[in-house]
Coordinates of C-alpha atoms in Angstrom, one line a residue:
X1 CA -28.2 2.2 31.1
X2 CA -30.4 4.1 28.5
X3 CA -28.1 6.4 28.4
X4 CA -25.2 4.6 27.8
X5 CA -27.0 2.9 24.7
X6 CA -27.7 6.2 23.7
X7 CA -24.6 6.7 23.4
X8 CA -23.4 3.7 21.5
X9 CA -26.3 4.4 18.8
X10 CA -24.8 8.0 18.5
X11 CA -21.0 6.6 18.2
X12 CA -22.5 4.0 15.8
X13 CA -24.2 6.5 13.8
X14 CA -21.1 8.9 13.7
X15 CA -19.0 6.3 12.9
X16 CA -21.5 5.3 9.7
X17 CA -22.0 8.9 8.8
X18 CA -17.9 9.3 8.5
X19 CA -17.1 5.9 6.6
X20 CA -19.6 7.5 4.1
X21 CA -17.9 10.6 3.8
X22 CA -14.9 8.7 3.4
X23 CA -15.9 6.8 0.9
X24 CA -17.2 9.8 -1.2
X25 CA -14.1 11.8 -0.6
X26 CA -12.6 8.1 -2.0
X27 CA -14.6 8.0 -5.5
X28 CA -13.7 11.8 -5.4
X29 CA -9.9 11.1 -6.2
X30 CA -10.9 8.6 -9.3
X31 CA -12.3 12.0 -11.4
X32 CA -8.5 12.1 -13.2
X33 CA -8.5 9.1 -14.5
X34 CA -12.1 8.7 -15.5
X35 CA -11.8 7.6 -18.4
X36 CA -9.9 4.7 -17.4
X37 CA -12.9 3.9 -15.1
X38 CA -14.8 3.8 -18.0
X39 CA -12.9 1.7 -19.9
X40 CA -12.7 -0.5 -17.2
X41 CA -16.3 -0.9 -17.0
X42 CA -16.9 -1.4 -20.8
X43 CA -14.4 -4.4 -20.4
X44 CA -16.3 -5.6 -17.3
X45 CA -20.2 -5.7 -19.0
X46 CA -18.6 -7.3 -22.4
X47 CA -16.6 -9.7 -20.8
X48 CA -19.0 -10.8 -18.3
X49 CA -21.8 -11.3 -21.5
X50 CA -19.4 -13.6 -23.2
X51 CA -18.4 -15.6 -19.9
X52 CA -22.2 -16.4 -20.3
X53 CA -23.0 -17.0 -23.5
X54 CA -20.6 -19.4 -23.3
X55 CA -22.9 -21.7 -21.8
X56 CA -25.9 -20.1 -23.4
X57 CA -24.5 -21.4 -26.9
X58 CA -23.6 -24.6 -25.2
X59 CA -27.5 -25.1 -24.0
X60 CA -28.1 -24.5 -27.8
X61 CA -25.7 -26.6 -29.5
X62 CA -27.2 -29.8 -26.6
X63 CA -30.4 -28.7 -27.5
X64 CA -29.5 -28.8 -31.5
X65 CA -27.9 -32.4 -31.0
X66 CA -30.6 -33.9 -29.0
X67 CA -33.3 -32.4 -31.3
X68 CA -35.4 -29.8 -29.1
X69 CA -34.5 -27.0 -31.4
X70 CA -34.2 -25.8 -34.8
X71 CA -30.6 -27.9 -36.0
X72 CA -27.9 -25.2 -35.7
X73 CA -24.6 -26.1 -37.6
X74 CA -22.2 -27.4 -35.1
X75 CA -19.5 -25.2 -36.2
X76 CA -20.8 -22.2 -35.7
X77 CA -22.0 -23.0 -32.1
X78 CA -18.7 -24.4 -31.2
X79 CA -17.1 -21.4 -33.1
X80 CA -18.8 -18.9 -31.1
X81 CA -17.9 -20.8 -27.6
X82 CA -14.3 -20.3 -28.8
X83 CA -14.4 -17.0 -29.8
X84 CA -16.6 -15.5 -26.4
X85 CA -13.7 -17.6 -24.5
X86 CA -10.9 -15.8 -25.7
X87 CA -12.7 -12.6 -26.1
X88 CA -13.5 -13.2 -22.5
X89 CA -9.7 -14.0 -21.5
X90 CA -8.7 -10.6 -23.2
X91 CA -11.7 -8.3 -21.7
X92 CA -11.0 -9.6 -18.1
X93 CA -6.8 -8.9 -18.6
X94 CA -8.1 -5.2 -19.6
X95 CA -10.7 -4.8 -17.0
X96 CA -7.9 -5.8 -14.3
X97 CA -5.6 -3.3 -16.4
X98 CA -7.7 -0.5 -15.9
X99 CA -8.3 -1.2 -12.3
X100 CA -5.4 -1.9 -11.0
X101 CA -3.6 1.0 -13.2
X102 CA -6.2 3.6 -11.5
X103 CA -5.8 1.7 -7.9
X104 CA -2.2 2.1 -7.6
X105 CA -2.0 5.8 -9.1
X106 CA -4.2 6.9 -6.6
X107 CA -2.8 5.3 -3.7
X108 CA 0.5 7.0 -4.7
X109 CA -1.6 10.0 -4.5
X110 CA -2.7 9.0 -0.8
X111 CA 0.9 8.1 0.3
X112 CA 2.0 11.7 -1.2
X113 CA -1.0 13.6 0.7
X114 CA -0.4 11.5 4.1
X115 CA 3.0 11.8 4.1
X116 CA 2.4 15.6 3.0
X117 CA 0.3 16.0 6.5
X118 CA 3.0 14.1 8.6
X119 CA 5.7 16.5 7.1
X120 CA 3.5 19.7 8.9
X121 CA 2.8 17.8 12.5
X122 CA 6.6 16.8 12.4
X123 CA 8.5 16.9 14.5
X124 CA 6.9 18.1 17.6
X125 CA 3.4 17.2 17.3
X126 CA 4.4 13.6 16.3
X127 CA 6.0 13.0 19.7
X128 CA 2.4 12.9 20.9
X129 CA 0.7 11.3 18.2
X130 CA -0.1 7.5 18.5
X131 CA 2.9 5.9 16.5
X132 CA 2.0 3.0 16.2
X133 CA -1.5 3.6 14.6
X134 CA 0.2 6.2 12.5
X135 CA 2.5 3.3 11.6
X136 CA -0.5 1.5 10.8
X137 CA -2.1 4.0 8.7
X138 CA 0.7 4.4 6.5
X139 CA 1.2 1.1 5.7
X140 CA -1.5 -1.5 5.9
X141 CA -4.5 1.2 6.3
X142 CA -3.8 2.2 2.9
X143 CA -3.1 -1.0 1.1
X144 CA -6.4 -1.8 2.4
X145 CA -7.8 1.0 0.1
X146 CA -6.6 -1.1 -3.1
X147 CA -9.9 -3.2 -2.2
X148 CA -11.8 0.1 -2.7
X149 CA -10.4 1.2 -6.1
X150 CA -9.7 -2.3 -8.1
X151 CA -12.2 -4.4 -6.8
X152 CA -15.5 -2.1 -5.4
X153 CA -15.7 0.4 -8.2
X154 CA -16.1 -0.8 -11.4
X155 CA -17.3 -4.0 -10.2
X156 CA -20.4 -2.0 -9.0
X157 CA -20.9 -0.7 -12.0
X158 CA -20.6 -3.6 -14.1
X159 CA -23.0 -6.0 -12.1
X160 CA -25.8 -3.0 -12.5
X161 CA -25.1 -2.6 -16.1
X162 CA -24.7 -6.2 -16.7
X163 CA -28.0 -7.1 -14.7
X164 CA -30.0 -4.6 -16.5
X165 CA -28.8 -6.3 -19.9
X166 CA -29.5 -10.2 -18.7
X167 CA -32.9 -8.6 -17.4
X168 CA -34.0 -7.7 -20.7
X169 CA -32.7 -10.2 -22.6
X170 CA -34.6 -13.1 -20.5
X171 CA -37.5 -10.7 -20.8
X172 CA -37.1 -10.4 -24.3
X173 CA -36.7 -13.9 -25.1
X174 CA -39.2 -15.3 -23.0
X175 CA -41.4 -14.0 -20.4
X176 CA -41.9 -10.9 -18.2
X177 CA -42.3 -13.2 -15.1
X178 CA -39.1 -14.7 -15.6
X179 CA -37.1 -11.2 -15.9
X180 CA -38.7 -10.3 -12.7
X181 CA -37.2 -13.9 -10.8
X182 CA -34.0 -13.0 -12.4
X183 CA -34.0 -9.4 -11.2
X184 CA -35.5 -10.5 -7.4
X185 CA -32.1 -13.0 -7.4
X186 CA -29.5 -10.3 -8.8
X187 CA -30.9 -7.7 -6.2
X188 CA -30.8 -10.5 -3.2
X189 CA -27.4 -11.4 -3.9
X190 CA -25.8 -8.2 -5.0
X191 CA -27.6 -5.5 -2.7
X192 CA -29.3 -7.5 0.3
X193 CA -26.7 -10.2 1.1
X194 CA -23.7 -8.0 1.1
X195 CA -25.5 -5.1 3.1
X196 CA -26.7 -7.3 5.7
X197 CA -23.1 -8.5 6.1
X198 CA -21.7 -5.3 5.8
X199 CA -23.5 -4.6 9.4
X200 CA -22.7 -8.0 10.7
X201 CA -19.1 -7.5 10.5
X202 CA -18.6 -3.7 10.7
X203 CA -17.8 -4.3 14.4
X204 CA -15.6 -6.9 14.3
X205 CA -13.9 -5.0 11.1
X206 CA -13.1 -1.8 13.4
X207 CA -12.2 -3.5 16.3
X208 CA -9.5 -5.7 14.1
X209 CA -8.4 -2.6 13.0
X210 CA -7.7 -0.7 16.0
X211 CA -6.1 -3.4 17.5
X212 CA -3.5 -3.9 14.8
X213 CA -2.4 -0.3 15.7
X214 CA -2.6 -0.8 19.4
X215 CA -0.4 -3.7 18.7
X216 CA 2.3 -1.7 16.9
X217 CA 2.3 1.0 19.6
X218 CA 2.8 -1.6 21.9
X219 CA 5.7 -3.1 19.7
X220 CA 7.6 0.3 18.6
X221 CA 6.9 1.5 22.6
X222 CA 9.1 -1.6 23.7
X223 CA 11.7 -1.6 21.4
X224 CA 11.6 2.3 22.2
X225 CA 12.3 1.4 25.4
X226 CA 14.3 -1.8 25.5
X227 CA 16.8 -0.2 28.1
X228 CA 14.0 0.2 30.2
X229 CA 12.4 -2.7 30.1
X230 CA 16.0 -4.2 30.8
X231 CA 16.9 -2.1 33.5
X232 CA 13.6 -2.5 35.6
X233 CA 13.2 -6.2 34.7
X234 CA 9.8 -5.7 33.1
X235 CA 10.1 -8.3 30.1
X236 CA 7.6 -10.6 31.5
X237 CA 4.8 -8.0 32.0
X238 CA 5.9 -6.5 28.4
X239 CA 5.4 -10.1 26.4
X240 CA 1.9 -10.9 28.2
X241 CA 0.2 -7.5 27.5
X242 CA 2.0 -8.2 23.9
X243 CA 0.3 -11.5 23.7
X244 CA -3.0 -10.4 24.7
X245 CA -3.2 -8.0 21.9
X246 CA -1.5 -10.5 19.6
X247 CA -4.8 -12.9 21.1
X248 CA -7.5 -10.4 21.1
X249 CA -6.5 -9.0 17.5
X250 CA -6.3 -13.3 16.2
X251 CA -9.9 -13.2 17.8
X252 CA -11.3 -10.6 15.7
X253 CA -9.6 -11.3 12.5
X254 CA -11.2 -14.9 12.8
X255 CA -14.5 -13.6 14.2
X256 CA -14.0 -11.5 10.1
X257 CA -13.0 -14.6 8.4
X258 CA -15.8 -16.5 9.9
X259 CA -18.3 -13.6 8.7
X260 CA -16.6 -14.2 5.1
X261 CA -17.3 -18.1 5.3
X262 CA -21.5 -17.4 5.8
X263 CA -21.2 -14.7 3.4
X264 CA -20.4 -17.4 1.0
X265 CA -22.4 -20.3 2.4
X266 CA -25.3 -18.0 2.2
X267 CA -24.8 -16.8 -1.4
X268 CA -23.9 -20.3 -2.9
X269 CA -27.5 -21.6 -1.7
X270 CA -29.4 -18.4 -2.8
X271 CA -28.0 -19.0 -5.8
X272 CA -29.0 -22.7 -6.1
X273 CA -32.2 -21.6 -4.7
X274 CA -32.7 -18.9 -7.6
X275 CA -31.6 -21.5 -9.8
X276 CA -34.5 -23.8 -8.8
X277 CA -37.0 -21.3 -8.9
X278 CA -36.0 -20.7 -12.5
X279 CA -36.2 -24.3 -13.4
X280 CA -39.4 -24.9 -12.1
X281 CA -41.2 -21.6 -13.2
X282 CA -39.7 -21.6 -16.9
X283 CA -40.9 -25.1 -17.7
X284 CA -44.0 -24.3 -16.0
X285 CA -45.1 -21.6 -18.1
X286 CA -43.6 -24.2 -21.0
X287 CA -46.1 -26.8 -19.6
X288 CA -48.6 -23.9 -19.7
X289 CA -47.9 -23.6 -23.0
X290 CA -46.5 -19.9 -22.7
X291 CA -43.2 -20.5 -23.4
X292 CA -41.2 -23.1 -25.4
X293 CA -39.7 -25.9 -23.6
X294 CA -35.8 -25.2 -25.0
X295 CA -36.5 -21.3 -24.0
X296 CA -37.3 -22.7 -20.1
X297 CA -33.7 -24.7 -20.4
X298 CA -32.3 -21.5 -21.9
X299 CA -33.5 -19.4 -19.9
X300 CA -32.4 -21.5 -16.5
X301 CA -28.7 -21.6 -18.0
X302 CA -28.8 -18.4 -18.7
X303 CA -29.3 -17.3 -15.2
X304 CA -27.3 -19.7 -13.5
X305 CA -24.1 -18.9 -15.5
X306 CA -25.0 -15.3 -15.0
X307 CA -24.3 -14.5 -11.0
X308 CA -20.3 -13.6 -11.6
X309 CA -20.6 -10.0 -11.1
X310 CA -23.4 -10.1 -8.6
X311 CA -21.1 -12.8 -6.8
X312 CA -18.1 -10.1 -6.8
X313 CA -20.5 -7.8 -4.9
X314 CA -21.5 -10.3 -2.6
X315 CA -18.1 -10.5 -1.8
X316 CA -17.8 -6.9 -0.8
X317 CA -20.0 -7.0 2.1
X318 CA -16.9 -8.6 4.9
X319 CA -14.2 -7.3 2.5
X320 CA -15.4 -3.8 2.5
X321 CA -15.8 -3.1 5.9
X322 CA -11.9 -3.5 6.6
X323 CA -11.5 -1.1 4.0
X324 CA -13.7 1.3 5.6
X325 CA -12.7 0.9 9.0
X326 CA -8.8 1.4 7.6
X327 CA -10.7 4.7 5.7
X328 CA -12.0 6.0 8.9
X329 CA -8.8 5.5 10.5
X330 CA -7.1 7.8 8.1
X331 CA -9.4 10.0 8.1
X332 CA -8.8 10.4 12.2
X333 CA -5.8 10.4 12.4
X334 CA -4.9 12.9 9.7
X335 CA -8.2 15.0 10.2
X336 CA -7.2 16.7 14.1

């Protein structure tokens, strides 16, 4: 028994150790087009800082009307809200440019090397080859991989550049203690929530995965060998082991979906949770006299309209681990 959990551990560990590789050999193939990388990045941070200070002028211009702050003329508040929303329509149409332009050059560049190695195992070696999960590979495997290089990216990049900035400016603006709430809430959401369901659904991600090329071994086997099947009267046994894959693979895709579901569920109420904290500290340290009471209703809007790029990589913890199980498939099958 200890040894056969041993085992698992090691196969688990292996399995880790080559969806990392995979992943750097991944970021690897974006060197070319760098630049657009970077461009895509720029877009992300700018447009993300307009999306909230959207609301951050609208807490002013509320504030202004109602008379807890310094009267603001109207125009330019509302001006400004106008202007950071179409700025913000326009970043996020060149962000999804640049990311999509970079995610379907490269995967013409995976197509070109996969069917480059399938060209020198041809024709013999093929015949002995799983088709079905080289079937697999070629197709869905590497759409998967689009996940990886439009949405994974550059939104990493973005929610670290745009934290660091929203950091400093509720730092900046107010107080210390409040930067440090802000950063606990980006890190919990952004790095700890997606982590924890990266391991949650890793299994379940691989297993989907697998079974999708069983089930298309199974599938090209039988219509392979239709004659057969006809012949020796097998097409009962053929559409029950065809239906128990079809079962087994519905299992696991829902067991994913259902990870996806608490992924949200549990980022929506640490957000409202962060949210609270905010309130209650900010106009604390306004009661307290430490801060201004319009800075603690700044300050709260500020964060709660400021969790869209943290959000995206909260995201990536269930949708990532497809895209590394399809990665580690590739990398199999194309690697002996």
């Amino acid at each position: 028994m200890k040894t056969e959990v041993k085992n698992n551990a090691t196969t688990a560990r292996t399995s880790r150790r080559g969806a990392f590789t995979v992943m750097l050999r991944l970021v690897g193939l974006v060197r070319p087009l760098a630049g657009y990388m970077i461009l895509a990045i720029l877009m992300g941070v700018l447009g993300n800082l307009a999306a909230t200070f959207i609301s951050i002028f609208g807490a002013y211009a509320l504030l202004s009307a109602t008379g807890f702050a310094s009267s603001s003329p109207m125009v330019l508040l509302f001006g400004g809200m106008l202007l950071f929303a179409l700025v913000r329509g326009l970043l996020r149409y060149a962000e999804q440019e640049c990311n999509h332009f970079i995610a379907f050059k490269l995967l013409a560049l995976i197509r070109d090397r996969v069917f480059t190695a399938l060209r020198k195992l041809a024709p013999a070696k093929l015949e002995v080859k799983n088709k079905g999960n080289l079937m697999s590979v070629i197709t869905s495997d590497i759409e998967l991989l689009e996940v990886f290089y439009a949405h994974t990216i550059s939104p990493i990049c973005i929610a670290a550049v745009f934290c660091i900035v929203m950091v400093w400016f509720i730092v900046g603006s107010t107080n210390w203690i409040l930067g440090l709430i802000a950063l606990v809430s980006y890190l919990i959401v952004g790095v700890v929530i997606p982590l924890n369901m990266s391991k949650r659904s890793e299994q379940d991600s691989a297993e989907a995965r697998d079974l999708a090329g069983k089930l298309s071994t199974v599938t090209l086997d039988n219509l392979r060998g239709l004659d057969e099947i006809l012949q020796y009267n097998t097409g009962k046994q053929m559409i029950e082991q065809t239906s128990q894959l079809a079962d087994q693979l519905s299992d696991r895709q829902q067991a994913v979906k259902k990870a996806f579901g608490v992924d949200d569920a549990v980022t929506s109420t640490v957000i409202l949770l962060a949210g609270l904290v905010m309130f209650f500290s900010s106009f604390y340290l306004a009661h307290t006299q430490q801060i201004l009471m319009n800075e603690a209703f700044i300050v709260t809007i500020a964060l709660m309209s400021s969790f869209g790029p943290v959000v995206a990589l909260a995201a990536l913890g269930t949708t990532l681990t497809s895209t590394f199980a399809a990665g580690n498939r590739s990398e199999e099958r194309f690697s002996r």
